[in-house]
Amino acid sequence: MIEPASPATRAPAGQVQPEKKDDSFWRMATLGDRLIAFTLDSAFLFGVFAMVDAWAFMRWGIVDGTELKLTLAALLVAESLNAAIFFLYLWVLEASFGVTLGKAMVGIRVVRTSGRNPLAAFAIRNLLRVVDGLGFYLVGTVVAGCSRINRRLGDMCAGTVVIEEHLGEWVKIPAVALWAAVLAGAVWFVPRICQTNAALPSRYLNQVVVQVGRSEESAYFTVAGFHVEVRVGSGSAR
């Protein structure tokens, strides 16, 4: 637990004392820095998801000429892999180093404020993103904004805080390089994955739920009976 400092040693606003009894203080990361870090992490994960989803769609989907039919199996595999990658990326990196690629580039770190096992603490922190992420992270933003030390619900339950951290160039440069390499890899790999139609017929969950394709005059998208068609050249949609 973080206990308030005595009046004689009270930290300035935005700072709290660490568990370790020394003369230093933690300065809380701003909501702006956390938003930037989350945006960078989201871009990185989007690149990973693009490659994973392209593989799943081409593996369990149905390619018929210029039309791609996504089965329930293809969508379930893609979404399950996305959820697992999202959680493991955040959990493993924060439990091991206290930072993700986005946090490392911005210069913030997650630390524990209790003696809870790090694997358990960071698992709780990231599992509760299901709640904090409601309304495009509106819940987490409001809760953190009302908290004295900018803690969202996941931080409160896990016993963690996000602090400013001076990370050396030996951390930031590899983080930027890996971040950029994954995004560049996604741009290069996704078209090549989509050129390979290695469909694996599924005995179950083979109902077509999404259709995407194009004809000589239009491109279209159909899901659950909702149909959108864009005329190529005219720019009209219906």
C-alpha atoms as an extended CHARMM CRD file, in Angstrom:
* protein
*
       238  EXT
         1         1  MET       CA              0.0000000000        0.0000000000        0.0000000000  PROA      1               0.0000000000
         2         2  ILE       CA              1.1610000000        3.5740000000       -0.6530000000  PROA      2               0.0000000000
         3         3  GLU       CA              0.8480000000        5.5150000000        2.5660000000  PROA      3               0.0000000000
         4         4  PRO       CA              0.6650000000        9.3290000000        2.6300000000  PROA      4               0.0000000000
         5         5  ALA       CA              3.8980000000       10.9930000000        3.5960000000  PROA      5               0.0000000000
         6         6  SER       CA              4.1070000000       12.9730000000        6.8280000000  PROA      6               0.0000000000
         7         7  PRO       CA              3.5610000000       16.7460000000        6.5260000000  PROA      7               0.0000000000
         8         8  ALA       CA              7.2830000000       17.3630000000        6.7730000000  PROA      8               0.0000000000
         9         9  THR       CA              8.0870000000       15.0190000000        3.8920000000  PROA      9               0.0000000000
        10        10  ARG       CA              4.8770000000       15.1860000000        1.8330000000  PROA      10              0.0000000000
        11        11  ALA       CA              5.5240000000       14.7640000000       -1.8930000000  PROA      11              0.0000000000
        12        12  PRO       CA              4.5590000000       17.4700000000       -4.3820000000  PROA      12              0.0000000000
        13        13  ALA       CA              1.2710000000       17.0740000000       -6.2200000000  PROA      13              0.0000000000
        14        14  GLY       CA              1.4000000000       14.2470000000       -8.7340000000  PROA      14              0.0000000000
        15        15  GLN       CA              4.0560000000       12.3420000000       -6.7870000000  PROA      15              0.0000000000
        16        16  VAL       CA              3.8430000000        9.5120000000       -4.2850000000  PROA      16              0.0000000000
        17        17  GLN       CA              6.4130000000        7.6970000000       -2.2110000000  PROA      17              0.0000000000
        18        18  PRO       CA              7.5630000000        4.2540000000       -3.4120000000  PROA      18              0.0000000000
        19        19  GLU       CA              7.4990000000        1.2140000000       -1.1910000000  PROA      19              0.0000000000
        20        20  LYS       CA             11.2550000000        1.3080000000       -0.9660000000  PROA      20              0.0000000000
        21        21  LYS       CA             12.3250000000        3.5640000000        1.8730000000  PROA      21              0.0000000000
        22        22  ASP       CA             14.6020000000        6.0800000000        0.1760000000  PROA      22              0.0000000000
        23        23  ASP       CA             14.5650000000        9.7880000000       -0.6200000000  PROA      23              0.0000000000
        24        24  SER       CA             13.0410000000        9.4370000000       -4.0810000000  PROA      24              0.0000000000
        25        25  PHE       CA              9.4420000000        9.7970000000       -5.2130000000  PROA      25              0.0000000000
        26        26  TRP       CA              7.4290000000        8.3880000000       -8.0580000000  PROA      26              0.0000000000
        27        27  ARG       CA              6.0030000000       10.9780000000      -10.4250000000  PROA      27              0.0000000000
        28        28  MET       CA              2.7310000000        9.7460000000      -11.8800000000  PROA      28              0.0000000000
        29        29  ALA       CA              2.4700000000        9.4490000000      -15.6670000000  PROA      29              0.0000000000
        30        30  THR       CA             -0.0090000000       11.8630000000      -17.2060000000  PROA      30              0.0000000000
        31        31  LEU       CA             -3.1440000000       10.6300000000      -18.9480000000  PROA      31              0.0000000000
        32        32  GLY       CA             -1.7970000000       12.1760000000      -22.1500000000  PROA      32              0.0000000000
        33        33  ASP       CA              1.4020000000       10.1170000000      -22.0390000000  PROA      33              0.0000000000
        34        34  ARG       CA             -0.6010000000        6.9800000000      -21.3040000000  PROA      34              0.0000000000
        35        35  LEU       CA             -2.8790000000        7.6890000000      -24.2700000000  PROA      35              0.0000000000
        36        36  ILE       CA              0.1040000000        8.1390000000      -26.5850000000  PROA      36              0.0000000000
        37        37  ALA       CA              1.6620000000        4.8900000000      -25.3340000000  PROA      37              0.0000000000
        38        38  PHE       CA             -1.6270000000        3.0380000000      -25.8160000000  PROA      38              0.0000000000
        39        39  THR       CA             -1.9310000000        4.4280000000      -29.3510000000  PROA      39              0.0000000000
        40        40  LEU       CA              1.5870000000        3.2320000000      -30.2090000000  PROA      40              0.0000000000
        41        41  ASP       CA              0.8540000000       -0.2070000000      -28.7380000000  PROA      41              0.0000000000
        42        42  SER       CA             -2.4270000000       -0.3590000000      -30.6660000000  PROA      42              0.0000000000
        43        43  ALA       CA             -0.6300000000        0.4210000000      -33.9350000000  PROA      43              0.0000000000
        44        44  PHE       CA              1.9230000000       -2.3130000000      -33.2210000000  PROA      44              0.0000000000
        45        45  LEU       CA             -0.7870000000       -4.8350000000      -32.3790000000  PROA      45              0.0000000000
        46        46  PHE       CA             -2.8000000000       -3.8080000000      -35.4450000000  PROA      46              0.0000000000
        47        47  GLY       CA              0.1690000000       -4.8730000000      -37.5850000000  PROA      47              0.0000000000
        48        48  VAL       CA              0.3510000000       -8.2290000000      -35.7970000000  PROA      48              0.0000000000
        49        49  PHE       CA             -3.4210000000       -8.7240000000      -36.0270000000  PROA      49              0.0000000000
        50        50  ALA       CA             -3.3980000000       -7.9270000000      -39.7530000000  PROA      50              0.0000000000
        51        51  MET       CA             -0.9590000000      -10.7710000000      -40.4270000000  PROA      51              0.0000000000
        52        52  VAL       CA             -2.7470000000      -13.2100000000      -38.1220000000  PROA      52              0.0000000000
        53        53  ASP       CA             -6.1810000000      -12.3630000000      -39.5060000000  PROA      53              0.0000000000
        54        54  ALA       CA             -5.0230000000      -12.6170000000      -43.1240000000  PROA      54              0.0000000000
        55        55  TRP       CA             -3.6530000000      -16.0890000000      -42.3970000000  PROA      55              0.0000000000
        56        56  ALA       CA             -6.8350000000      -17.1970000000      -40.6000000000  PROA      56              0.0000000000
        57        57  PHE       CA             -9.1360000000      -15.7880000000      -43.2860000000  PROA      57              0.0000000000
        58        58  MET       CA             -7.2240000000      -17.4450000000      -46.0960000000  PROA      58              0.0000000000
        59        59  ARG       CA             -6.9810000000      -20.7080000000      -44.1460000000  PROA      59              0.0000000000
        60        60  TRP       CA            -10.6090000000      -21.0780000000      -43.0280000000  PROA      60              0.0000000000
        61        61  GLY       CA            -12.3440000000      -18.7050000000      -45.4210000000  PROA      61              0.0000000000
        62        62  ILE       CA            -13.5500000000      -19.3860000000      -48.9610000000  PROA      62              0.0000000000
        63        63  VAL       CA            -12.0370000000      -17.5920000000      -51.9370000000  PROA      63              0.0000000000
        64        64  ASP       CA            -14.2940000000      -17.5680000000      -54.9720000000  PROA      64              0.0000000000
        65        65  GLY       CA            -12.7350000000      -15.5110000000      -57.7330000000  PROA      65              0.0000000000
        66        66  THR       CA            -12.6500000000      -11.9160000000      -56.4840000000  PROA      66              0.0000000000
        67        67  GLU       CA            -14.9230000000      -12.7010000000      -53.5410000000  PROA      67              0.0000000000
        68        68  LEU       CA            -13.8340000000      -13.7050000000      -50.0300000000  PROA      68              0.0000000000
        69        69  LYS       CA            -16.3910000000      -15.4970000000      -47.8840000000  PROA      69              0.0000000000
        70        70  LEU       CA            -15.5720000000      -15.5520000000      -44.1810000000  PROA      70              0.0000000000
        71        71  THR       CA            -16.9730000000      -18.4930000000      -42.2730000000  PROA      71              0.0000000000
        72        72  LEU       CA            -17.8050000000      -18.5590000000      -38.5900000000  PROA      72              0.0000000000
        73        73  ALA       CA            -14.7300000000      -20.7470000000      -38.0550000000  PROA      73              0.0000000000
        74        74  ALA       CA            -12.4620000000      -18.1630000000      -39.7140000000  PROA      74              0.0000000000
        75        75  LEU       CA            -13.8150000000      -15.3410000000      -37.5660000000  PROA      75              0.0000000000
        76        76  LEU       CA            -13.6390000000      -17.3450000000      -34.3180000000  PROA      76              0.0000000000
        77        77  VAL       CA            -10.0410000000      -18.4200000000      -34.9820000000  PROA      77              0.0000000000
        78        78  ALA       CA             -8.9920000000      -14.8670000000      -35.8710000000  PROA      78              0.0000000000
        79        79  GLU       CA            -10.6960000000      -13.2380000000      -32.8870000000  PROA      79              0.0000000000
        80        80  SER       CA             -9.4270000000      -15.8940000000      -30.4480000000  PROA      80              0.0000000000
        81        81  LEU       CA             -5.8480000000      -15.4100000000      -31.6360000000  PROA      81              0.0000000000
        82        82  ASN       CA             -6.2020000000      -11.6240000000      -31.4930000000  PROA      82              0.0000000000
        83        83  ALA       CA             -7.4800000000      -11.7370000000      -27.9060000000  PROA      83              0.0000000000
        84        84  ALA       CA             -4.6960000000      -14.1200000000      -26.8220000000  PROA      84              0.0000000000
        85        85  ILE       CA             -1.9690000000      -12.0290000000      -28.4820000000  PROA      85              0.0000000000
        86        86  PHE       CA             -3.3690000000       -8.7920000000      -27.0150000000  PROA      86              0.0000000000
        87        87  PHE       CA             -3.3930000000      -10.1670000000      -23.4730000000  PROA      87              0.0000000000
        88        88  LEU       CA             -0.0300000000      -11.9610000000      -23.6730000000  PROA      88              0.0000000000
        89        89  TYR       CA              1.7230000000       -8.9500000000      -25.2030000000  PROA      89              0.0000000000
        90        90  LEU       CA              0.6450000000       -6.6650000000      -22.3670000000  PROA      90              0.0000000000
        91        91  TRP       CA              0.8760000000       -9.2180000000      -19.5570000000  PROA      91              0.0000000000
        92        92  VAL       CA              4.2810000000      -10.7210000000      -20.3550000000  PROA      92              0.0000000000
        93        93  LEU       CA              6.0420000000       -7.4280000000      -21.1240000000  PROA      93              0.0000000000
        94        94  GLU       CA              4.6070000000       -5.5690000000      -18.1250000000  PROA      94              0.0000000000
        95        95  ALA       CA              5.2570000000       -8.4680000000      -15.7270000000  PROA      95              0.0000000000
        96        96  SER       CA              8.8200000000       -8.9000000000      -17.0330000000  PROA      96              0.0000000000
        97        97  PHE       CA              9.9590000000       -5.3220000000      -17.6520000000  PROA      97              0.0000000000
        98        98  GLY       CA              7.1520000000       -3.0180000000      -16.5200000000  PROA      98              0.0000000000
        99        99  VAL       CA              6.8920000000       -1.5810000000      -20.0400000000  PROA      99              0.0000000000
       100       100  THR       CA              5.4080000000       -2.3760000000      -23.4220000000  PROA      100             0.0000000000
       101       101  LEU       CA              6.9050000000       -1.0000000000      -26.6370000000  PROA      101             0.0000000000
       102       102  GLY       CA              4.6080000000        2.0140000000      -26.4830000000  PROA      102             0.0000000000
       103       103  LYS       CA              5.4300000000        2.7320000000      -22.8270000000  PROA      103             0.0000000000
       104       104  ALA       CA              9.1540000000        2.3530000000      -23.5150000000  PROA      104             0.0000000000
       105       105  MET       CA              9.0040000000        4.8680000000      -26.3770000000  PROA      105             0.0000000000
       106       106  VAL       CA              7.0510000000        7.4040000000      -24.3070000000  PROA      106             0.0000000000
       107       107  GLY       CA              9.0560000000        6.9010000000      -21.1070000000  PROA      107             0.0000000000
       108       108  ILE       CA              6.5400000000        5.4980000000      -18.6350000000  PROA      108             0.0000000000
       109       109  ARG       CA              6.4840000000        2.2830000000      -16.6100000000  PROA      109             0.0000000000
       110       110  VAL       CA              4.0230000000        0.2160000000      -14.5690000000  PROA      110             0.0000000000
       111       111  VAL       CA              5.0900000000       -0.6090000000      -11.0070000000  PROA      111             0.0000000000
       112       112  ARG       CA              3.4640000000       -2.5400000000       -8.1720000000  PROA      112             0.0000000000
       113       113  THR       CA              2.4240000000       -0.8180000000       -4.9700000000  PROA      113             0.0000000000
       114       114  SER       CA              1.8820000000       -4.0350000000       -3.0180000000  PROA      114             0.0000000000
       115       115  GLY       CA              3.5940000000       -7.3430000000       -2.4360000000  PROA      115             0.0000000000
       116       116  ARG       CA              1.3430000000       -9.2640000000       -4.8320000000  PROA      116             0.0000000000
       117       117  ASN       CA              3.0950000000      -11.6590000000       -7.2120000000  PROA      117             0.0000000000
       118       118  PRO       CA              3.9260000000       -9.7490000000      -10.4320000000  PROA      118             0.0000000000
       119       119  LEU       CA              2.3660000000      -12.3680000000      -12.7110000000  PROA      119             0.0000000000
       120       120  ALA       CA             -0.8880000000      -12.2150000000      -10.7540000000  PROA      120             0.0000000000
       121       121  ALA       CA             -0.8570000000       -8.4270000000      -10.4320000000  PROA      121             0.0000000000
       122       122  PHE       CA             -0.3260000000       -7.7520000000      -14.1230000000  PROA      122             0.0000000000
       123       123  ALA       CA             -2.7700000000      -10.4810000000      -15.1270000000  PROA      123             0.0000000000
       124       124  ILE       CA             -5.4680000000       -8.7490000000      -13.0630000000  PROA      124             0.0000000000
       125       125  ARG       CA             -4.4770000000       -5.3460000000      -14.4440000000  PROA      125             0.0000000000
       126       126  ASN       CA             -4.8670000000       -6.4560000000      -18.0430000000  PROA      126             0.0000000000
       127       127  LEU       CA             -7.8840000000       -8.7060000000      -17.6250000000  PROA      127             0.0000000000
       128       128  LEU       CA             -9.7910000000       -5.7180000000      -16.2710000000  PROA      128             0.0000000000
       129       129  ARG       CA             -9.2330000000       -3.8850000000      -19.5460000000  PROA      129             0.0000000000
       130       130  VAL       CA            -12.5100000000       -5.5830000000      -20.4780000000  PROA      130             0.0000000000
       131       131  VAL       CA            -14.1840000000       -3.1230000000      -18.0860000000  PROA      131             0.0000000000
       132       132  ASP       CA            -11.8350000000       -0.1460000000      -18.4650000000  PROA      132             0.0000000000
       133       133  GLY       CA            -12.0480000000       -0.4260000000      -22.2440000000  PROA      133             0.0000000000
       134       134  LEU       CA            -15.8190000000        0.0620000000      -22.3990000000  PROA      134             0.0000000000
       135       135  GLY       CA            -16.8330000000        2.9940000000      -24.5880000000  PROA      135             0.0000000000
       136       136  PHE       CA            -13.4070000000        3.1290000000      -26.2690000000  PROA      136             0.0000000000
       137       137  TYR       CA            -11.7030000000        3.3880000000      -22.8490000000  PROA      137             0.0000000000
       138       138  LEU       CA            -14.1450000000        6.0180000000      -21.6210000000  PROA      138             0.0000000000
       139       139  VAL       CA            -14.6010000000        4.1020000000      -18.3430000000  PROA      139             0.0000000000
       140       140  GLY       CA            -10.8640000000        3.7990000000      -17.7350000000  PROA      140             0.0000000000
       141       141  THR       CA            -10.2500000000        7.4490000000      -18.6340000000  PROA      141             0.0000000000
       142       142  VAL       CA            -12.9720000000        8.7330000000      -16.3210000000  PROA      142             0.0000000000
       143       143  VAL       CA            -11.8590000000        6.5460000000      -13.3980000000  PROA      143             0.0000000000
       144       144  ALA       CA             -8.1900000000        7.4910000000      -13.8730000000  PROA      144             0.0000000000
       145       145  GLY       CA             -9.0890000000       11.1620000000      -14.2180000000  PROA      145             0.0000000000
       146       146  CYS       CA            -10.9540000000       11.0460000000      -10.8880000000  PROA      146             0.0000000000
       147       147  SER       CA             -8.1230000000        9.1790000000       -9.1490000000  PROA      147             0.0000000000
       148       148  ARG       CA             -5.5250000000       11.1690000000       -7.2090000000  PROA      148             0.0000000000
       149       149  ILE       CA             -2.7150000000        9.1770000000       -8.8070000000  PROA      149             0.0000000000
       150       150  ASN       CA             -4.3320000000        8.4790000000      -12.1940000000  PROA      150             0.0000000000
       151       151  ARG       CA             -5.2240000000        4.8460000000      -11.5780000000  PROA      151             0.0000000000
       152       152  ARG       CA             -7.8290000000        3.1180000000      -13.6870000000  PROA      152             0.0000000000
       153       153  LEU       CA             -9.9360000000        0.2600000000      -12.2870000000  PROA      153             0.0000000000
       154       154  GLY       CA             -7.3850000000       -2.3640000000      -13.3560000000  PROA      154             0.0000000000
       155       155  ASP       CA             -4.6140000000       -0.5420000000      -11.4730000000  PROA      155             0.0000000000
       156       156  MET       CA             -6.7220000000       -0.2460000000       -8.3340000000  PROA      156             0.0000000000
       157       157  CYS       CA             -7.5780000000       -3.9420000000       -8.2410000000  PROA      157             0.0000000000
       158       158  ALA       CA             -4.0720000000       -5.0970000000       -9.1980000000  PROA      158             0.0000000000
       159       159  GLY       CA             -2.1810000000       -2.7170000000       -6.9070000000  PROA      159             0.0000000000
       160       160  THR       CA             -0.2330000000       -0.9640000000       -9.6630000000  PROA      160             0.0000000000
       161       161  VAL       CA              0.4800000000        2.5880000000      -10.8160000000  PROA      161             0.0000000000
       162       162  VAL       CA              1.9400000000        4.0460000000      -14.0070000000  PROA      162             0.0000000000
       163       163  ILE       CA              4.8920000000        6.3450000000      -13.4110000000  PROA      163             0.0000000000
       164       164  GLU       CA              7.2480000000        8.4870000000      -15.4320000000  PROA      164             0.0000000000
       165       165  GLU       CA             10.5510000000        6.6960000000      -15.9870000000  PROA      165             0.0000000000
       166       166  HSD       CA             13.7870000000        7.8630000000      -17.5410000000  PROA      166             0.0000000000
       167       167  LEU       CA             14.6330000000        5.0440000000      -19.9280000000  PROA      167             0.0000000000
       168       168  GLY       CA             17.9690000000        5.1080000000      -21.6800000000  PROA      168             0.0000000000
       169       169  GLU       CA             18.4650000000        5.1310000000      -25.4280000000  PROA      169             0.0000000000
       170       170  TRP       CA             19.4600000000        1.4630000000      -25.2000000000  PROA      170             0.0000000000
       171       171  VAL       CA             15.7960000000        0.7630000000      -24.3780000000  PROA      171             0.0000000000
       172       172  LYS       CA             14.0390000000        3.2880000000      -26.6130000000  PROA      172             0.0000000000
       173       173  ILE       CA             15.9870000000        2.6230000000      -29.8200000000  PROA      173             0.0000000000
       174       174  PRO       CA             15.3280000000       -1.1750000000      -29.8760000000  PROA      174             0.0000000000
       175       175  ALA       CA             11.6670000000       -0.5180000000      -29.0010000000  PROA      175             0.0000000000
       176       176  VAL       CA             11.2720000000        1.8980000000      -31.9160000000  PROA      176             0.0000000000
       177       177  ALA       CA             13.1350000000       -0.4700000000      -34.2610000000  PROA      177             0.0000000000
       178       178  LEU       CA             10.9550000000       -3.4680000000      -33.3330000000  PROA      178             0.0000000000
       179       179  TRP       CA              7.7690000000       -1.3760000000      -33.5500000000  PROA      179             0.0000000000
       180       180  ALA       CA              8.6640000000       -0.1100000000      -37.0250000000  PROA      180             0.0000000000
       181       181  ALA       CA              9.8380000000       -3.5480000000      -38.2030000000  PROA      181             0.0000000000
       182       182  VAL       CA              6.5180000000       -5.2020000000      -37.3230000000  PROA      182             0.0000000000
       183       183  LEU       CA              4.4810000000       -2.5180000000      -39.1040000000  PROA      183             0.0000000000
       184       184  ALA       CA              6.7150000000       -2.7180000000      -42.1760000000  PROA      184             0.0000000000
       185       185  GLY       CA              6.5000000000       -6.5160000000      -42.0390000000  PROA      185             0.0000000000
       186       186  ALA       CA              2.7030000000       -6.3550000000      -41.9730000000  PROA      186             0.0000000000
       187       187  VAL       CA              2.6580000000       -4.1320000000      -45.0660000000  PROA      187             0.0000000000
       188       188  TRP       CA              4.9310000000       -6.6110000000      -46.8520000000  PROA      188             0.0000000000
       189       189  PHE       CA              3.4460000000       -9.9030000000      -45.6290000000  PROA      189             0.0000000000
       190       190  VAL       CA             -0.3240000000       -9.3180000000      -45.7350000000  PROA      190             0.0000000000
       191       191  PRO       CA             -0.6170000000       -9.0150000000      -49.5520000000  PROA      191             0.0000000000
       192       192  ARG       CA              1.5190000000      -12.1280000000      -49.9680000000  PROA      192             0.0000000000
       193       193  ILE       CA             -0.5370000000      -14.0960000000      -47.4690000000  PROA      193             0.0000000000
       194       194  CYS       CA             -3.7040000000      -13.0920000000      -49.3060000000  PROA      194             0.0000000000
       195       195  GLN       CA             -2.2620000000      -14.3800000000      -52.5880000000  PROA      195             0.0000000000
       196       196  THR       CA             -2.0080000000      -17.8730000000      -51.1050000000  PROA      196             0.0000000000
       197       197  ASN       CA             -5.3210000000      -19.7010000000      -51.0190000000  PROA      197             0.0000000000
       198       198  ALA       CA             -4.5170000000      -22.6150000000      -48.6910000000  PROA      198             0.0000000000
       199       199  ALA       CA             -8.0960000000      -23.1070000000      -47.5620000000  PROA      199             0.0000000000
       200       200  LEU       CA             -8.6860000000      -25.8250000000      -44.9810000000  PROA      200             0.0000000000
       201       201  PRO       CA            -12.2930000000      -27.0410000000      -45.1990000000  PROA      201             0.0000000000
       202       202  SER       CA            -13.9910000000      -27.1610000000      -41.8070000000  PROA      202             0.0000000000
       203       203  ARG       CA            -16.6290000000      -29.7280000000      -40.8840000000  PROA      203             0.0000000000
       204       204  TYR       CA            -18.0380000000      -27.3680000000      -38.2770000000  PROA      204             0.0000000000
       205       205  LEU       CA            -18.8430000000      -23.6830000000      -38.1030000000  PROA      205             0.0000000000
       206       206  ASN       CA            -18.6650000000      -23.4290000000      -41.8730000000  PROA      206             0.0000000000
       207       207  GLN       CA            -21.5670000000      -20.9920000000      -42.2410000000  PROA      207             0.0000000000
       208       208  VAL       CA            -20.6330000000      -17.9480000000      -44.3110000000  PROA      208             0.0000000000
       209       209  VAL       CA            -21.2720000000      -14.8110000000      -42.2430000000  PROA      209             0.0000000000
       210       210  VAL       CA            -19.2920000000      -12.1460000000      -44.1230000000  PROA      210             0.0000000000
       211       211  GLN       CA            -18.7740000000      -11.6350000000      -47.8540000000  PROA      211             0.0000000000
       212       212  VAL       CA            -16.3030000000       -9.1690000000      -49.3110000000  PROA      212             0.0000000000
       213       213  GLY       CA            -15.5990000000       -8.7740000000      -52.9890000000  PROA      213             0.0000000000
       214       214  ARG       CA            -15.6790000000       -6.6480000000      -56.0830000000  PROA      214             0.0000000000
       215       215  SER       CA            -16.9910000000       -6.7510000000      -59.6110000000  PROA      215             0.0000000000
       216       216  GLU       CA            -16.0100000000       -4.7220000000      -62.6490000000  PROA      216             0.0000000000
       217       217  GLU       CA            -18.2020000000       -1.8410000000      -61.5200000000  PROA      217             0.0000000000
       218       218  SER       CA            -18.3380000000       -2.0050000000      -57.7290000000  PROA      218             0.0000000000
       219       219  ALA       CA            -16.9430000000       -3.2780000000      -54.4320000000  PROA      219             0.0000000000
       220       220  TYR       CA            -19.2850000000       -4.7300000000      -51.8330000000  PROA      220             0.0000000000
       221       221  PHE       CA            -19.4680000000       -5.9030000000      -48.2520000000  PROA      221             0.0000000000
       222       222  THR       CA            -22.2150000000       -8.0830000000      -46.7780000000  PROA      222             0.0000000000
       223       223  VAL       CA            -22.7120000000       -9.1430000000      -43.1530000000  PROA      223             0.0000000000
       224       224  ALA       CA            -25.8440000000      -10.4260000000      -41.4010000000  PROA      224             0.0000000000
       225       225  GLY       CA            -28.0560000000       -9.3310000000      -44.2830000000  PROA      225             0.0000000000
       226       226  PHE       CA            -26.5930000000       -5.8010000000      -44.2900000000  PROA      226             0.0000000000
       227       227  HSD       CA            -25.2100000000       -5.0080000000      -47.7260000000  PROA      227             0.0000000000
       228       228  VAL       CA            -22.9710000000       -2.0920000000      -48.6990000000  PROA      228             0.0000000000
       229       229  GLU       CA            -21.9630000000       -1.5540000000      -52.3070000000  PROA      229             0.0000000000
       230       230  VAL       CA            -19.6700000000        1.1540000000      -53.6240000000  PROA      230             0.0000000000
       231       231  ARG       CA            -19.6660000000        1.9630000000      -57.3020000000  PROA      231             0.0000000000
       232       232  VAL       CA            -16.0970000000        2.1510000000      -58.5870000000  PROA      232             0.0000000000
       233       233  GLY       CA            -15.5010000000        5.4960000000      -60.2250000000  PROA      233             0.0000000000
       234       234  SER       CA            -18.8130000000        7.0930000000      -59.3070000000  PROA      234             0.0000000000
       235       235  GLY       CA            -18.1600000000        7.0350000000      -55.5440000000  PROA      235             0.0000000000
       236       236  SER       CA            -21.8130000000        6.3450000000      -54.7500000000  PROA      236             0.0000000000
       237       237  ALA       CA            -22.7960000000        3.8190000000      -52.0970000000  PROA      237             0.0000000000
       238       238  ARG       CA            -25.9800000000        1.9390000000      -51.2860000000  PROA      238             0.0000000000
